[in-house]
PDB file of C-alpha atoms in Angstrom:
ATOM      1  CA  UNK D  21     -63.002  18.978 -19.562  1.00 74.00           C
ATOM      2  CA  UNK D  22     -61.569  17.501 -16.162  1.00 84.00           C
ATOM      3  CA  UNK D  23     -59.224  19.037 -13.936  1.00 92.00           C
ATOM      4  CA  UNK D  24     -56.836  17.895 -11.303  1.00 96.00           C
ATOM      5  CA  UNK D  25     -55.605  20.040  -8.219  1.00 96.00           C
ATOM      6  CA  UNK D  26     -53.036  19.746  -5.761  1.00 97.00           C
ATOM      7  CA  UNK D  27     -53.846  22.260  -3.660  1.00 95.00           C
ATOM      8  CA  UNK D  28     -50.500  21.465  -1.775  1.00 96.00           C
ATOM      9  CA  UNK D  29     -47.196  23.076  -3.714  1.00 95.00           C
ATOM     10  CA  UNK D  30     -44.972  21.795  -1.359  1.00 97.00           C
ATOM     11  CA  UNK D  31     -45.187  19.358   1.875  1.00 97.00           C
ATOM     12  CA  UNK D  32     -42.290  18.329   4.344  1.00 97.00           C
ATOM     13  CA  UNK D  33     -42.480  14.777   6.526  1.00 98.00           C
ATOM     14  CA  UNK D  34     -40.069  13.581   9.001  1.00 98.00           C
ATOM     15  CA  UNK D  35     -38.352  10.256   7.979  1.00 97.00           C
ATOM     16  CA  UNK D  36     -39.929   7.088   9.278  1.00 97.00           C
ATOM     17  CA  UNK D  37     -43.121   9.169   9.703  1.00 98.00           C
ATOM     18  CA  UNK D  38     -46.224   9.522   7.606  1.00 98.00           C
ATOM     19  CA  UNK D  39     -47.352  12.068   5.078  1.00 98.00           C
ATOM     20  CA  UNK D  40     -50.555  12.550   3.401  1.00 98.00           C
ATOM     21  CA  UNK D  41     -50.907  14.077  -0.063  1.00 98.00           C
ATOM     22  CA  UNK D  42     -54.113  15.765  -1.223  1.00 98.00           C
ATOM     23  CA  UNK D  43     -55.866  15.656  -4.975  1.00 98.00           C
ATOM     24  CA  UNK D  44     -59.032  17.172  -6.203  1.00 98.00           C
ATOM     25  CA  UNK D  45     -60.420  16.156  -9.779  1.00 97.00           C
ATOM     26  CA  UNK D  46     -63.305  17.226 -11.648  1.00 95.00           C
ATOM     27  CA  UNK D  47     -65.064  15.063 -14.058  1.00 92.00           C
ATOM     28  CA  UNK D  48     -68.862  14.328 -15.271  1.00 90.00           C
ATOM     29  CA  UNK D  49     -67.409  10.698 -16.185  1.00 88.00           C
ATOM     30  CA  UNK D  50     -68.319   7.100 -14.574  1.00 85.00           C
ATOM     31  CA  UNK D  51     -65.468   5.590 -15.594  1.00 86.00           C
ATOM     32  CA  UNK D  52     -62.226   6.554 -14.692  1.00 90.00           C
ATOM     33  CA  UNK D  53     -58.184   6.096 -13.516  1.00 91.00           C
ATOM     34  CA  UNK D  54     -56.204   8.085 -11.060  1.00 93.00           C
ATOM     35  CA  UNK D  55     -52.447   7.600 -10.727  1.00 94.00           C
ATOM     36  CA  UNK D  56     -50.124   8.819  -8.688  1.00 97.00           C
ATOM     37  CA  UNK D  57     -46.713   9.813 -10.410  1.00 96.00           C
ATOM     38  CA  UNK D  58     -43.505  10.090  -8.859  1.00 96.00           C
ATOM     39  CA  UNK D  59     -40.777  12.452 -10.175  1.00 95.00           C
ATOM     40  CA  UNK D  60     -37.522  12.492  -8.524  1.00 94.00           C
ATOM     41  CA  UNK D  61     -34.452  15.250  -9.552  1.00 90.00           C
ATOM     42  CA  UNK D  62     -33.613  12.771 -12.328  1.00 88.00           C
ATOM     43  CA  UNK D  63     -37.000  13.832 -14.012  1.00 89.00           C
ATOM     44  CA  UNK D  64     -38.305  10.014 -14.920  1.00 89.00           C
ATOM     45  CA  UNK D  65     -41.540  10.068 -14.283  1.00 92.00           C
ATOM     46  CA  UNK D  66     -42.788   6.680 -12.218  1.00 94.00           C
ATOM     47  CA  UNK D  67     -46.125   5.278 -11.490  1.00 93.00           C
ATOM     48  CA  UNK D  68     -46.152   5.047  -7.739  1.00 96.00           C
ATOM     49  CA  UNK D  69     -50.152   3.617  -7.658  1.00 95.00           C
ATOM     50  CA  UNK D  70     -53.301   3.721  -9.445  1.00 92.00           C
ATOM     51  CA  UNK D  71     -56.856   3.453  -8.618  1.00 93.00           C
ATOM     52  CA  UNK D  72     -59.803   2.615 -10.957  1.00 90.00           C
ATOM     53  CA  UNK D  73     -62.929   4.070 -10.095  1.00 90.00           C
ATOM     54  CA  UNK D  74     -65.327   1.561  -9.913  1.00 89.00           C
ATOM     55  CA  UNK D  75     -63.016   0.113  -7.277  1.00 88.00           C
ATOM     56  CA  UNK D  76     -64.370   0.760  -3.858  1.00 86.00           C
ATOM     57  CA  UNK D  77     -61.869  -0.734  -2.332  1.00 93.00           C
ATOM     58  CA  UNK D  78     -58.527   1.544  -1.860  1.00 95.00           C
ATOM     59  CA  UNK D  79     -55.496   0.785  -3.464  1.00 94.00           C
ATOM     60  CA  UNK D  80     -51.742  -0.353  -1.685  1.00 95.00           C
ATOM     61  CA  UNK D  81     -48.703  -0.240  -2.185  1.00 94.00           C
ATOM     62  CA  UNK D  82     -46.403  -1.379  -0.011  1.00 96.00           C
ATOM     63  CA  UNK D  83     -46.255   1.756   1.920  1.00 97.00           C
ATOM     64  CA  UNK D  84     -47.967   3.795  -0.172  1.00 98.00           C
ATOM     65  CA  UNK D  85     -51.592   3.838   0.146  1.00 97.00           C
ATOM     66  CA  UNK D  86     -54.924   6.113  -1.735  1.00 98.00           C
ATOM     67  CA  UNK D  87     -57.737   7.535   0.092  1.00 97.00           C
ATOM     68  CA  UNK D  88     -60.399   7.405  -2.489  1.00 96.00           C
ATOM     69  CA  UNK D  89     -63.909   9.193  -1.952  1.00 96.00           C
ATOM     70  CA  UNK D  90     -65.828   9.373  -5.490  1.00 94.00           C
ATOM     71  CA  UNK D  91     -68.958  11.359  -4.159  1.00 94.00           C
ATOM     72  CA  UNK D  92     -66.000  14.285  -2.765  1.00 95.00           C
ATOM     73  CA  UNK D  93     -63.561  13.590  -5.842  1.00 96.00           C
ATOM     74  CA  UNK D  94     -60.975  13.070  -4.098  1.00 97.00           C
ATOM     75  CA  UNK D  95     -57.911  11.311  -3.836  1.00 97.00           C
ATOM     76  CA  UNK D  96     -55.279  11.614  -1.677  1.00 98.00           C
ATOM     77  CA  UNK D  97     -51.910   9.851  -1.404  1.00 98.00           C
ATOM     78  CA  UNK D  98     -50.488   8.180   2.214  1.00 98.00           C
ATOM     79  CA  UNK D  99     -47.093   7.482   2.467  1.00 98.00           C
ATOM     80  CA  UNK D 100     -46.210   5.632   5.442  1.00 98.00           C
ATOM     81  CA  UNK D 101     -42.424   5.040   6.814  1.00 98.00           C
ATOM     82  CA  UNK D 102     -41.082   7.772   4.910  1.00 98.00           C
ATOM     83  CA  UNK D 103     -37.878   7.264   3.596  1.00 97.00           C
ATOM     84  CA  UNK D 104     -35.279   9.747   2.307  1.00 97.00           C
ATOM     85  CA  UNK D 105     -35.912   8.262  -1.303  1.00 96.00           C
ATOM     86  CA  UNK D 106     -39.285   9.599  -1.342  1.00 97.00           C
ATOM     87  CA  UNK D 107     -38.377  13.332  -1.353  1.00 97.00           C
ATOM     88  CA  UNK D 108     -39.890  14.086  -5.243  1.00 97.00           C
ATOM     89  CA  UNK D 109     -42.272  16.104  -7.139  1.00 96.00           C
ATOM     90  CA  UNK D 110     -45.472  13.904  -6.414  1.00 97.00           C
ATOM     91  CA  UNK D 111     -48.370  14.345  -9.335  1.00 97.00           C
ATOM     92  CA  UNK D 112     -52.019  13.369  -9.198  1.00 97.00           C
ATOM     93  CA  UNK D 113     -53.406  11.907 -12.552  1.00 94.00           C
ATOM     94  CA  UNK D 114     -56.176  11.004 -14.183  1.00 92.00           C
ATOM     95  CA  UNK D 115     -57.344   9.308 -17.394  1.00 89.00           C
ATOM     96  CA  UNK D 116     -60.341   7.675 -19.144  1.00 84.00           C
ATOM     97  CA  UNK D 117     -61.202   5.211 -21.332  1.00 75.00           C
ATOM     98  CA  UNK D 118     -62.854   7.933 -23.708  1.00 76.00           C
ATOM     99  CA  UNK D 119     -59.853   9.607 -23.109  1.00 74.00           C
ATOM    100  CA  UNK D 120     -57.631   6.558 -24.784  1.00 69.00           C
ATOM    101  CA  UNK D 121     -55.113   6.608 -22.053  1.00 74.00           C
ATOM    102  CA  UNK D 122     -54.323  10.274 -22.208  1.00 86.00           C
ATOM    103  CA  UNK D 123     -53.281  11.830 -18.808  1.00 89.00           C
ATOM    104  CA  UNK D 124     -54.671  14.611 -17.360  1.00 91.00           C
ATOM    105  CA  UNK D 125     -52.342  16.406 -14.333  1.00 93.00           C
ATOM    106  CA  UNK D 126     -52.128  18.070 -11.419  1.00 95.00           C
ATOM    107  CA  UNK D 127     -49.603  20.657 -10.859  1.00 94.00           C
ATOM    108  CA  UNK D 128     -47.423  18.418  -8.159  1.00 96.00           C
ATOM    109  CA  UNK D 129     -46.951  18.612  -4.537  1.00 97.00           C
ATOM    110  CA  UNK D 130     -43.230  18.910  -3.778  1.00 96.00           C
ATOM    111  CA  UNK D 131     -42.378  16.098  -1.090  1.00 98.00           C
ATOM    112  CA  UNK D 132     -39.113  16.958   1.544  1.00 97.00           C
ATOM    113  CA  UNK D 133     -37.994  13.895   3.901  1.00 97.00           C
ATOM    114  CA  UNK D 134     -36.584  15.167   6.528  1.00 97.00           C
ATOM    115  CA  UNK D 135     -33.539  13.003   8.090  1.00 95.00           C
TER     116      UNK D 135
ATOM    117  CA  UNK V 263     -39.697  -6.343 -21.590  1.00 78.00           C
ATOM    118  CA  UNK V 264     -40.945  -3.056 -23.118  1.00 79.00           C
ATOM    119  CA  UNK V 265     -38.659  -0.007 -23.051  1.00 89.00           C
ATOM    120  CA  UNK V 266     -38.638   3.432 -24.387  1.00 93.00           C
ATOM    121  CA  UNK V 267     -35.789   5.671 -25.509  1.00 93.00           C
ATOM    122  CA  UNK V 268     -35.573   9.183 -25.583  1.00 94.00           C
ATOM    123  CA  UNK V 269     -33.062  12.038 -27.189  1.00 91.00           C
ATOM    124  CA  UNK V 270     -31.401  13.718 -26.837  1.00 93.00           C
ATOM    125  CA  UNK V 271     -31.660  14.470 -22.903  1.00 93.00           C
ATOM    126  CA  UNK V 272     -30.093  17.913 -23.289  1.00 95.00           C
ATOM    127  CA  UNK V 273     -30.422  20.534 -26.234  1.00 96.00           C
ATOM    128  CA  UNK V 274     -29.792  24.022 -26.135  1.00 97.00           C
ATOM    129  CA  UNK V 275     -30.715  26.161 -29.347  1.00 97.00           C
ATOM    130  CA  UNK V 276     -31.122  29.499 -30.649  1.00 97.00           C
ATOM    131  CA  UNK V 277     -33.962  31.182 -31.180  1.00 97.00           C
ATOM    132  CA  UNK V 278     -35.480  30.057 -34.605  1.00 97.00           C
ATOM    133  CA  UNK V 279     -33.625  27.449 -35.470  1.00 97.00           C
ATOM    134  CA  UNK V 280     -35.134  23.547 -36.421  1.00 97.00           C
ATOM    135  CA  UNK V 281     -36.464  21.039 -33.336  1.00 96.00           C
ATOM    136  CA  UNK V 282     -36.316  17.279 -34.122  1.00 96.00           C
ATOM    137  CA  UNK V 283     -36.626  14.909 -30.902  1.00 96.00           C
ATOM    138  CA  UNK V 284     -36.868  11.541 -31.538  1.00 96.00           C
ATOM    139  CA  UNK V 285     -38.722   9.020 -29.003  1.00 96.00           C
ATOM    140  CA  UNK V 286     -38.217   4.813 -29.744  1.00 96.00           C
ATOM    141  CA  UNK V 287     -40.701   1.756 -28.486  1.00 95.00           C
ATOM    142  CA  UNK V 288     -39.355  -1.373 -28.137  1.00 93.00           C
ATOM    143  CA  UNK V 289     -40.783  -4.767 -27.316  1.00 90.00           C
ATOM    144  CA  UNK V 290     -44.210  -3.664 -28.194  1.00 87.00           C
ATOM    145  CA  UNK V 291     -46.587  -3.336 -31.037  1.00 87.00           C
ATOM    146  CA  UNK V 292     -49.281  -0.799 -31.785  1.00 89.00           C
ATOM    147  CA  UNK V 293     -48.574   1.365 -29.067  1.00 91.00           C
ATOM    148  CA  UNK V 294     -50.334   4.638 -28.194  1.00 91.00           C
ATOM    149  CA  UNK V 295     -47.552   7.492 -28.278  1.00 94.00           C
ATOM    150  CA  UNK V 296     -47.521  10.538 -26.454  1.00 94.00           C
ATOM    151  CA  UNK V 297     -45.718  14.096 -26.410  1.00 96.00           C
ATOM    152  CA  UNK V 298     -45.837  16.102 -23.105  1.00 95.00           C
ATOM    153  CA  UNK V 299     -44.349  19.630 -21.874  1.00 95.00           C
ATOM    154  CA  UNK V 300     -43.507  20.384 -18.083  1.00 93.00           C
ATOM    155  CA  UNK V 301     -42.469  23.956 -17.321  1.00 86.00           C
ATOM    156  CA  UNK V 302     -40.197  24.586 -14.846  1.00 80.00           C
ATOM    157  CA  UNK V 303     -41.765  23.657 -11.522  1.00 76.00           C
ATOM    158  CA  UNK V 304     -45.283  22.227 -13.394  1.00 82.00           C
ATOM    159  CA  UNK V 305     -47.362  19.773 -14.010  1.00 86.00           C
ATOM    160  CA  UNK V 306     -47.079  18.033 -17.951  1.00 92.00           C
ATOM    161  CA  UNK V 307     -49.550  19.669 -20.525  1.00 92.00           C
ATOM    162  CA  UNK V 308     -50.081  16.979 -23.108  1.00 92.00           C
ATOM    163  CA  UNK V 309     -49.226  18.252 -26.469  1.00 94.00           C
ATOM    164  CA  UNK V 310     -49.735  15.354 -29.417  1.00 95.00           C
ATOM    165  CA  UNK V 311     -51.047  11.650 -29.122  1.00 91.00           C
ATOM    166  CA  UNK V 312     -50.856   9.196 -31.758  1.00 93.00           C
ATOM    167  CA  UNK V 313     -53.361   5.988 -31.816  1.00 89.00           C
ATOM    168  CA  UNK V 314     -51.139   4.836 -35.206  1.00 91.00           C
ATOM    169  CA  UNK V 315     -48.644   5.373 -37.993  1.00 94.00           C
ATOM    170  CA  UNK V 316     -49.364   8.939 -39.322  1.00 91.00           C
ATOM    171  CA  UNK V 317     -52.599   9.555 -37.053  1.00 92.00           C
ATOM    172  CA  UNK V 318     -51.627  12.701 -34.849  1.00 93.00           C
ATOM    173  CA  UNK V 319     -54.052  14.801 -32.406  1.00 91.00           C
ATOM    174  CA  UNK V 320     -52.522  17.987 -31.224  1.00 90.00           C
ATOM    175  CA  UNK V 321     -53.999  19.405 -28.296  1.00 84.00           C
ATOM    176  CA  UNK V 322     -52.787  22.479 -27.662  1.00 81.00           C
ATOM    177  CA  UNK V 323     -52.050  24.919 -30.591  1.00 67.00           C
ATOM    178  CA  UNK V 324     -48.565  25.848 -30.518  1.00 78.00           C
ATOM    179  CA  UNK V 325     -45.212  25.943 -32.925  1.00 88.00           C
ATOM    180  CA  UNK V 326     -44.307  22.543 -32.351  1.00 94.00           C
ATOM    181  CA  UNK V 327     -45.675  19.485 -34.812  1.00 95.00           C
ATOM    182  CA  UNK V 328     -45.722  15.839 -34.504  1.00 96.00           C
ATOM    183  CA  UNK V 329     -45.073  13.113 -36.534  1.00 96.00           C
ATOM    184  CA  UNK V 330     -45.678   8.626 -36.276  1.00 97.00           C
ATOM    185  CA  UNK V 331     -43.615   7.721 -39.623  1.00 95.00           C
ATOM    186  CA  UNK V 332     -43.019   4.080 -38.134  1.00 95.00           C
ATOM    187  CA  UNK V 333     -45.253   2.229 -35.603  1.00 94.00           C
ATOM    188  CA  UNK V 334     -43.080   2.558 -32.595  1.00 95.00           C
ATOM    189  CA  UNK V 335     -41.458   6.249 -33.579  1.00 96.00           C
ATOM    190  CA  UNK V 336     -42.596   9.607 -32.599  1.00 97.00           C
ATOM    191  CA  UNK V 337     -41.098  12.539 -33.395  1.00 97.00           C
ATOM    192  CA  UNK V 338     -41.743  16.528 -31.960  1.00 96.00           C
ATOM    193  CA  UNK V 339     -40.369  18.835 -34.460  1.00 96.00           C
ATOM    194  CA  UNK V 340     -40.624  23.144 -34.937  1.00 95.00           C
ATOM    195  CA  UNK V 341     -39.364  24.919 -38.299  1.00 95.00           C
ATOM    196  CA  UNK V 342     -38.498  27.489 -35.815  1.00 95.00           C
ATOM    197  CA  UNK V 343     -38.472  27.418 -32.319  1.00 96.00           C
ATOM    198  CA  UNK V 344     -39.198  30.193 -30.087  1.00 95.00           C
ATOM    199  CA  UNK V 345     -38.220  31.418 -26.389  1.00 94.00           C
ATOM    200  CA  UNK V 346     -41.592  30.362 -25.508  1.00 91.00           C
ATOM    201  CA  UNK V 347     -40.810  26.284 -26.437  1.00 93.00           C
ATOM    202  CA  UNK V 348     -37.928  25.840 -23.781  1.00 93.00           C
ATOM    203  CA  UNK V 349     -39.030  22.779 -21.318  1.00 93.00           C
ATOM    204  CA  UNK V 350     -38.555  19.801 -20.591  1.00 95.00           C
ATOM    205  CA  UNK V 351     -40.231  17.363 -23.271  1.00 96.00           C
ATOM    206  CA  UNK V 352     -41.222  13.630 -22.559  1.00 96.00           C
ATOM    207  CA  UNK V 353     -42.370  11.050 -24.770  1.00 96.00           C
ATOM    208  CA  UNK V 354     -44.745   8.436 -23.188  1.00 94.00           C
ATOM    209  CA  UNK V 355     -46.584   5.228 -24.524  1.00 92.00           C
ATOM    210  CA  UNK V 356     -49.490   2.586 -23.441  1.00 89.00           C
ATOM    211  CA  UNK V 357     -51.546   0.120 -24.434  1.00 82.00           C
ATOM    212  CA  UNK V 358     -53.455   0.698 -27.476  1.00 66.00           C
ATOM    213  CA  UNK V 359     -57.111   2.259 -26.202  1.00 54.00           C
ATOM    214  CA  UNK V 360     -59.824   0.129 -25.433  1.00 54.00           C
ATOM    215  CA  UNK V 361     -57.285  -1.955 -22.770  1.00 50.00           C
ATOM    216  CA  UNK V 362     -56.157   0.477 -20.430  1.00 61.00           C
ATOM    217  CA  UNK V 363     -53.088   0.682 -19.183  1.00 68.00           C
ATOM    218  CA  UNK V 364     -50.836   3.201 -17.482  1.00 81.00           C
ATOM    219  CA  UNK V 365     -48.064   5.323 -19.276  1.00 88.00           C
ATOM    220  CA  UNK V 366     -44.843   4.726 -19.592  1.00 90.00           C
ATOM    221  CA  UNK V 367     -42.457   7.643 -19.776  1.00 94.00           C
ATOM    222  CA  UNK V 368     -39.166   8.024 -21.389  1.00 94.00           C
ATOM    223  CA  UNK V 369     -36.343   9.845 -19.567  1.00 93.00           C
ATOM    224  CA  UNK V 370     -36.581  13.514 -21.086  1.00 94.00           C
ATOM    225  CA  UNK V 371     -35.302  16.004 -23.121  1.00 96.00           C
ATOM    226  CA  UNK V 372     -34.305  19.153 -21.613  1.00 95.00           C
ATOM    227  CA  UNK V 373     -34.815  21.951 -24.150  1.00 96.00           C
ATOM    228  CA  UNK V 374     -33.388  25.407 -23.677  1.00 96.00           C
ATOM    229  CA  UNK V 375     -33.928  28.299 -26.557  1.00 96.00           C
ATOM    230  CA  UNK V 376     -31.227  31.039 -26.449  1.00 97.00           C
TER     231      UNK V 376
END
């Protein structure tokens, strides 16, 4: 079965400055999706990015921006020019085509901006 | 454009008493429908996925039950609900499997068993 972890319960970031958010996954799969999910204190969930794996090539944005390594399994969010609207629970994904699209999570990383 | 309704956003019951939450599609056909659970503080456990009308997968066993009776409907029900079953419930839908696509969440249901 695969597994995500955010080893990071909460993180704090200065606005205007940039924060990186760390994801682990485990999976004996080729072919794969990892998201990034944005939950803010209304609760709607929103895709922030996503990254297929058999992209080398990172994915952007705007300011948001993936550090993918698929040897480490890893997959970390950057968010650069923090704003104040990107304080939110932050969640790591992933998904498969085997998997028909069903979502696999992380436990969140809780994102302050500091003003 | 595709949207997807959710409700009620807040429900507070007692302790073994019925569940019915209702989540709507619109503006798209043969989706694939989704029930998940976030505790307070957590990450979403996936609880039922539908690929069509009456075809349900539960994945974790539990006192909740799911049912597809229209294409774009999904419904989370209990006969009785336990303390256990308070969380906040979303419904979520993509693309039909074999063109992948991300999900698509409704806004919530906040359940609370008294």
């Amino acid at each position: 079965a695969q597994t995500v972890t955010q080893s990071q319960p909460e993180m704090s970031v200065q606005e205007a400055e940039t924060v990186t958010l760390s994801c682990t996954y485990d999976t004996s799969e080729s072919d794969y999706y990892l998201f990034w999910y944005k939950q803010p204190p209304s609760r709607q969930m929103i895709l922030v990015i996503r990254q297929e794996a058999y992209k080398q090539q990172n994915a952007t944005e705007n300011r948001f921006s993936v550090n993918f390594q698929k040897a480490a399994k890893s997959f970390s969010l950057k968010i650069s020019d923090s704003q104040l609207g990107d304080a939110a629970m932050y969640f790591c994904a992933y998904s498969s085509e085997t998997s028909g699209s069903r979502l696999t999570f992380g436990e969140g990383t809780q994102l302050t901006v500091n003003p | 454009s595709q949207t997807i309704h959710q409700w009620p956003a807040t429900l507070v019951q007692p302790v073994g008493s019925p569940l019915s939450l209702e989540c709507t599609v619109e503006g798209t056909s043969n989706p694939n429908l989704y029930w998940y659970r976030q505790a307070a503080g957590r990450g979403l456990q996936l609880l039922f996925y539908s690929v069509g009308i009456g075809q349900i997968s539960s994945e974790v066993p539990q006192n909740l039950s799911a049912s597809r009776p229209q294409d774009r409907q999904f419904i989370l029900s209990s006969k009785k609900l336990l303390l256990s079953d308070s969380g906040f419930y979303l419904c979520a839908w993509s693309v039909r499997a074999g063109i992948f696509a991300e999900a698509f969440f409704g806004q919530g249901t906040r359940l609370t068993v008294v």
